[in-house]
Amino acid sequence: MFKRIGLFLLVNGLVIVTIGIVTSLLGVRGYITKEGIDFSALLIFSAVVGFSGALISLGLSRIMAKWAMGVRVIDPNGPMHPIEKALLDEVYSLSRKAGLKVMPEVGIYDSPEVNAFATGPSKNRSLVAVSSGLLERMDDDAVSGVLAHEVAHIANGDMVTMTLLQGVINTFVVFLSRICAYIASRFVKEEVAPIVHFIAVIIFDILFSILGSMVAMAFSRYREYRADAGGAQLAGKEKMIHALQSLQHTVQLVDTEQKSVAAFKISGKKGGFLGLFASHPDLDDRIARLQAGR
């Protein structure tokens, strides 16, 4: 399952590839002249395409999360189950403490995994969602710590910050892929050059997007530490540490087919090449930082 960052990157990648295909089919290549590539024109084109992809992904983030995860948003003015009311009250309390002027939407989705995420295009249009598995497996203090972490993401403006970073990454992805595609098209006959250029653009868009995601994930891991610190301020350091330790315990209980807990995108293994694509740091490191007061 894709969560907050994974879903954002997936939509962003699809948008970039789609824009690349459409512009190639329409012959939008004003950056190519008789003398070669006009790098200034290409950079402008890349920035427009790159930030369009990121902004579209941000705008769709809350809608896509609800659809992909099957989130049932709690109506604050309607009848509620006691668990729903407790969840809503806790998120609202933490949000007020974080200084949010507009309360986030709060939702639950059915899943046995222990997971929670926050998303949305702005602080005033945000969503905090938790899995039914999290509510079943965690005690109240751990749930409070998890919710504080997610509210901290909203208060820190992490989705907007990630969008700006992704826009820059997208710009370089589009810029470099067009240069590589142009070079590749120079090595074939003139009559097939447009086809080679078209195919090469798609291939290099995907390749550079994968490499760019490593940068985005490194930034995401840094923001997770900040959200942990923010969660500790909102709910209390002990609750935040307890929440992370509860997640560690869940990691040990999951069956052999589930090597990771989806909550916070936790990996059961530390480091390694795949660690470069992890959106969240190792749990031991996160707990150690909180205990050290960093």
Coordinates of C-alpha atoms in Angstrom, one line a residue:
M1 CA 0.0 0.0 0.0
F2 CA 1.2 3.5 -0.7
K3 CA 0.9 6.0 2.1
R4 CA 1.4 9.8 2.2
I5 CA 4.8 10.1 0.5
G6 CA 4.5 7.0 -1.7
L7 CA 1.1 8.0 -3.1
F8 CA 2.4 11.5 -3.7
L9 CA 5.4 10.3 -5.6
L10 CA 3.4 7.8 -7.6
V11 CA 0.9 10.5 -8.7
N12 CA 3.7 12.9 -9.4
G13 CA 5.6 10.3 -11.5
L14 CA 2.5 9.4 -13.5
V15 CA 1.8 13.1 -14.2
I16 CA 5.3 13.7 -15.3
V17 CA 5.4 10.7 -17.7
T18 CA 1.9 11.6 -19.0
I19 CA 2.9 15.2 -19.7
G20 CA 6.1 13.9 -21.4
I21 CA 4.1 11.6 -23.6
V22 CA 1.5 14.3 -24.5
T23 CA 4.1 17.0 -25.3
S24 CA 6.2 14.6 -27.4
L25 CA 3.1 13.5 -29.4
L26 CA 2.2 17.1 -29.9
G27 CA 5.7 17.9 -31.0
V28 CA 6.3 20.4 -28.3
R29 CA 10.1 20.7 -28.7
G30 CA 10.7 24.4 -29.0
Y31 CA 14.0 24.0 -27.2
I32 CA 15.4 22.1 -30.2
T33 CA 16.9 24.4 -32.9
K34 CA 18.9 23.8 -36.0
E35 CA 22.0 24.4 -33.9
G36 CA 21.0 22.0 -31.3
I37 CA 19.4 22.4 -27.8
D38 CA 18.4 25.9 -26.5
F39 CA 19.2 25.2 -22.9
S40 CA 17.5 28.4 -21.6
A41 CA 14.2 27.4 -23.4
L42 CA 14.6 23.8 -22.2
L43 CA 15.1 24.9 -18.6
I44 CA 11.9 27.0 -18.7
F45 CA 10.0 24.1 -20.3
S46 CA 11.4 21.7 -17.6
A47 CA 10.4 24.0 -14.8
V48 CA 6.9 24.5 -16.1
V49 CA 6.4 20.7 -16.5
G50 CA 8.2 19.9 -13.3
F51 CA 6.3 22.2 -11.0
S52 CA 3.0 21.4 -12.8
G53 CA 3.5 17.7 -11.9
A54 CA 4.3 18.5 -8.3
L55 CA 1.5 20.9 -7.8
I56 CA -1.1 18.6 -9.4
S57 CA 0.1 15.8 -7.1
L58 CA -0.3 18.1 -4.1
G59 CA -3.8 19.2 -5.2
L60 CA -4.9 15.6 -5.6
S61 CA -3.2 14.3 -2.4
R62 CA -6.1 14.4 -0.1
I63 CA -8.6 13.1 -2.6
M64 CA -6.3 10.3 -3.8
A65 CA -5.5 9.2 -0.3
K66 CA -9.2 8.9 0.5
W67 CA -9.8 6.9 -2.7
A68 CA -6.8 4.7 -2.5
M69 CA -7.1 3.8 1.2
G70 CA -10.9 3.8 1.4
V71 CA -10.8 6.4 4.2
R72 CA -14.2 7.0 6.0
V73 CA -14.1 10.6 7.1
I74 CA -15.7 11.2 10.5
D75 CA -18.5 13.8 10.4
P76 CA -18.0 16.0 13.4
N77 CA -21.6 17.1 13.4
G78 CA -23.1 13.6 12.9
P79 CA -23.6 10.5 15.1
M80 CA -20.3 9.0 16.1
H81 CA -19.1 5.8 17.7
P82 CA -17.3 6.4 21.0
I83 CA -14.0 5.4 19.4
E84 CA -14.5 7.8 16.5
K85 CA -15.4 10.7 19.0
A86 CA -12.3 10.0 21.0
L87 CA -10.2 10.0 17.9
L88 CA -11.7 13.2 16.6
D89 CA -11.4 14.9 20.0
E90 CA -7.7 13.9 20.3
V91 CA -6.8 15.2 16.8
Y92 CA -8.6 18.4 17.4
S93 CA -7.0 18.9 20.8
L94 CA -3.5 18.3 19.3
S95 CA -4.3 20.5 16.3
R96 CA -5.3 23.5 18.5
K97 CA -2.1 23.0 20.5
A98 CA -0.2 23.1 17.3
G99 CA -1.8 26.4 16.3
L100 CA -3.8 25.1 13.4
K101 CA -6.7 27.5 12.7
V102 CA -8.7 25.0 10.6
M103 CA -9.2 21.5 12.0
P104 CA -8.1 18.6 9.8
E105 CA -10.5 16.0 8.4
V106 CA -10.2 12.9 10.5
G107 CA -10.8 9.4 9.1
I108 CA -10.5 5.7 9.6
Y109 CA -9.8 3.0 7.0
D110 CA -10.1 -0.7 7.4
S111 CA -6.8 -2.5 7.5
P112 CA -5.1 -4.9 9.9
E113 CA -1.8 -3.1 9.6
V114 CA -0.7 -0.5 12.1
N115 CA -0.7 2.8 10.1
A116 CA -1.5 6.5 10.3
F117 CA -0.8 9.3 7.8
A118 CA -1.5 13.0 7.3
T119 CA -1.8 14.6 3.9
G120 CA -3.5 17.5 2.1
P121 CA -2.6 20.5 -0.1
S122 CA -2.4 22.9 2.8
K123 CA -2.7 23.3 6.6
N124 CA -6.3 24.4 6.0
R125 CA -7.2 21.4 3.8
S126 CA -5.5 18.5 5.6
L127 CA -6.5 14.9 6.5
V128 CA -5.4 12.7 9.3
A129 CA -6.3 9.0 8.8
V130 CA -5.6 6.0 10.9
S131 CA -6.1 2.3 10.2
S132 CA -8.5 0.1 12.2
G133 CA -5.4 -2.0 13.1
L134 CA -3.7 0.9 14.8
L135 CA -6.8 1.5 17.0
E136 CA -7.1 -2.2 17.9
R137 CA -3.4 -2.8 18.7
M138 CA -2.3 0.4 20.4
D139 CA -3.2 1.8 23.8
D140 CA -4.4 5.4 24.2
D141 CA -1.0 6.9 25.0
A142 CA 0.6 5.3 21.9
V143 CA -2.3 6.4 19.7
S144 CA -1.9 9.9 21.1
G145 CA 1.8 9.9 20.2
V146 CA 1.1 8.7 16.6
L147 CA -1.6 11.4 16.1
A148 CA 0.7 14.1 17.5
H149 CA 3.4 13.0 15.0
E150 CA 0.9 13.3 12.1
V151 CA -0.5 16.7 13.3
A152 CA 3.1 17.9 13.5
H153 CA 3.5 17.0 9.8
I154 CA 0.6 19.3 9.0
A155 CA 1.8 22.1 11.3
N156 CA 5.3 21.9 9.8
G157 CA 3.8 22.2 6.3
D158 CA 5.6 19.1 5.2
M159 CA 3.5 18.3 2.1
V160 CA 4.0 21.8 0.7
T161 CA 7.7 21.7 1.4
M162 CA 7.9 18.3 -0.2
T163 CA 6.0 19.6 -3.2
L164 CA 8.6 22.5 -3.7
L165 CA 11.4 20.0 -3.5
Q166 CA 9.7 17.6 -5.9
G167 CA 9.2 20.5 -8.3
V168 CA 12.9 21.2 -8.3
I169 CA 13.7 17.4 -8.7
N170 CA 11.1 17.2 -11.5
T171 CA 12.7 20.1 -13.3
F172 CA 16.1 18.4 -13.4
V173 CA 14.4 15.1 -14.4
V174 CA 12.7 16.7 -17.4
F175 CA 15.8 18.8 -18.3
L176 CA 18.3 15.8 -18.2
S177 CA 15.9 13.3 -19.8
R178 CA 15.4 15.7 -22.8
I179 CA 19.1 16.2 -23.2
C180 CA 19.8 12.4 -23.1
A181 CA 16.9 11.7 -25.5
Y182 CA 18.2 14.3 -27.9
I183 CA 21.7 12.8 -27.8
A184 CA 20.2 9.3 -28.3
S185 CA 18.2 10.5 -31.4
R186 CA 21.5 11.8 -33.0
F187 CA 22.8 8.3 -33.3
V188 CA 20.1 7.0 -35.5
K189 CA 18.8 7.7 -39.0
E190 CA 17.0 11.0 -39.4
E191 CA 13.7 9.3 -40.4
V192 CA 13.5 7.4 -37.1
A193 CA 15.0 10.1 -34.9
P194 CA 11.6 11.4 -33.7
I195 CA 10.5 7.9 -32.7
V196 CA 13.7 7.3 -30.9
H197 CA 13.5 10.7 -29.2
F198 CA 9.9 9.9 -28.1
I199 CA 10.8 6.5 -26.6
A200 CA 14.0 7.8 -25.0
V201 CA 12.1 10.7 -23.3
I202 CA 9.8 8.2 -21.6
I203 CA 12.6 5.9 -20.6
F204 CA 14.8 8.6 -19.2
D205 CA 11.8 10.3 -17.4
I206 CA 11.2 7.1 -15.5
L207 CA 14.9 6.4 -14.9
F208 CA 15.7 9.9 -13.6
S209 CA 12.5 10.0 -11.6
I210 CA 13.6 6.8 -9.7
L211 CA 17.0 8.4 -9.0
G212 CA 15.3 11.7 -8.0
S213 CA 13.1 9.8 -5.5
M214 CA 16.2 8.9 -3.6
V215 CA 16.7 12.7 -2.9
A216 CA 13.0 13.0 -2.0
M217 CA 13.2 10.1 0.4
A218 CA 16.3 11.5 2.1
F219 CA 14.5 14.7 2.7
S220 CA 11.4 12.8 3.9
R221 CA 13.5 10.9 6.5
Y222 CA 14.8 14.3 7.8
R223 CA 11.3 15.6 8.1
E224 CA 10.3 12.5 10.1
Y225 CA 12.8 13.4 12.8
R226 CA 11.2 16.9 12.9
A227 CA 7.7 15.4 13.1
D228 CA 8.8 13.2 16.0
A229 CA 10.2 16.2 17.8
G230 CA 7.0 18.1 17.1
G231 CA 4.9 15.1 18.3
A232 CA 6.9 15.1 21.5
Q233 CA 6.1 18.7 22.1
L234 CA 2.4 18.2 21.4
A235 CA 1.7 14.9 23.2
G236 CA 4.7 14.7 25.5
K237 CA 8.1 13.1 25.0
E238 CA 7.1 9.9 26.8
K239 CA 4.0 9.3 24.7
M240 CA 6.0 9.8 21.5
I241 CA 8.7 7.4 22.6
H242 CA 6.0 4.9 23.7
A243 CA 4.3 5.2 20.3
L244 CA 7.6 4.3 18.5
Q245 CA 8.3 1.5 20.9
S246 CA 4.8 0.1 20.4
L247 CA 5.5 0.1 16.7
Q248 CA 8.8 -1.7 17.3
H249 CA 6.8 -4.3 19.2
T250 CA 4.4 -4.7 16.3
V251 CA 7.3 -5.2 14.0
Q252 CA 8.3 -8.2 16.0
L253 CA 4.8 -9.6 16.0
V254 CA 4.0 -9.4 12.3
D255 CA 4.2 -12.7 10.3
T256 CA 7.1 -13.6 8.1
E257 CA 5.4 -12.4 5.0
Q258 CA 5.3 -8.8 6.3
K259 CA 8.8 -7.7 6.9
S260 CA 7.7 -4.1 7.6
V261 CA 5.1 -2.2 9.4
A262 CA 3.3 0.3 7.1
A263 CA 2.9 2.9 9.8
F264 CA 5.5 5.5 9.2
K265 CA 6.8 3.3 6.4
I266 CA 9.0 1.4 8.8
S267 CA 11.6 -1.0 7.5
G268 CA 12.6 -4.0 9.5
K269 CA 16.2 -3.7 8.1
K270 CA 18.5 -0.9 8.7
G271 CA 20.7 0.6 5.9
G272 CA 21.5 -1.0 2.6
F273 CA 20.7 0.1 -0.9
L274 CA 16.9 -0.2 -0.4
G275 CA 17.3 2.1 2.6
L276 CA 17.9 4.9 0.2
F277 CA 14.3 4.5 -0.9
A278 CA 12.9 4.4 2.6
S279 CA 10.7 7.4 3.5
H280 CA 11.2 6.9 7.2
P281 CA 14.3 6.4 9.3
D282 CA 15.1 3.4 11.4
L283 CA 13.0 3.1 14.5
D284 CA 16.0 2.7 16.8
D285 CA 17.5 5.9 15.5
R286 CA 14.2 7.8 16.0
I287 CA 13.8 6.6 19.6
A288 CA 17.4 7.3 20.4
R289 CA 17.1 10.9 19.1
L290 CA 14.0 11.5 21.2
Q291 CA 15.6 10.1 24.3
A292 CA 18.7 12.2 23.7
G293 CA 16.4 15.3 23.3
R294 CA 17.5 16.0 19.7

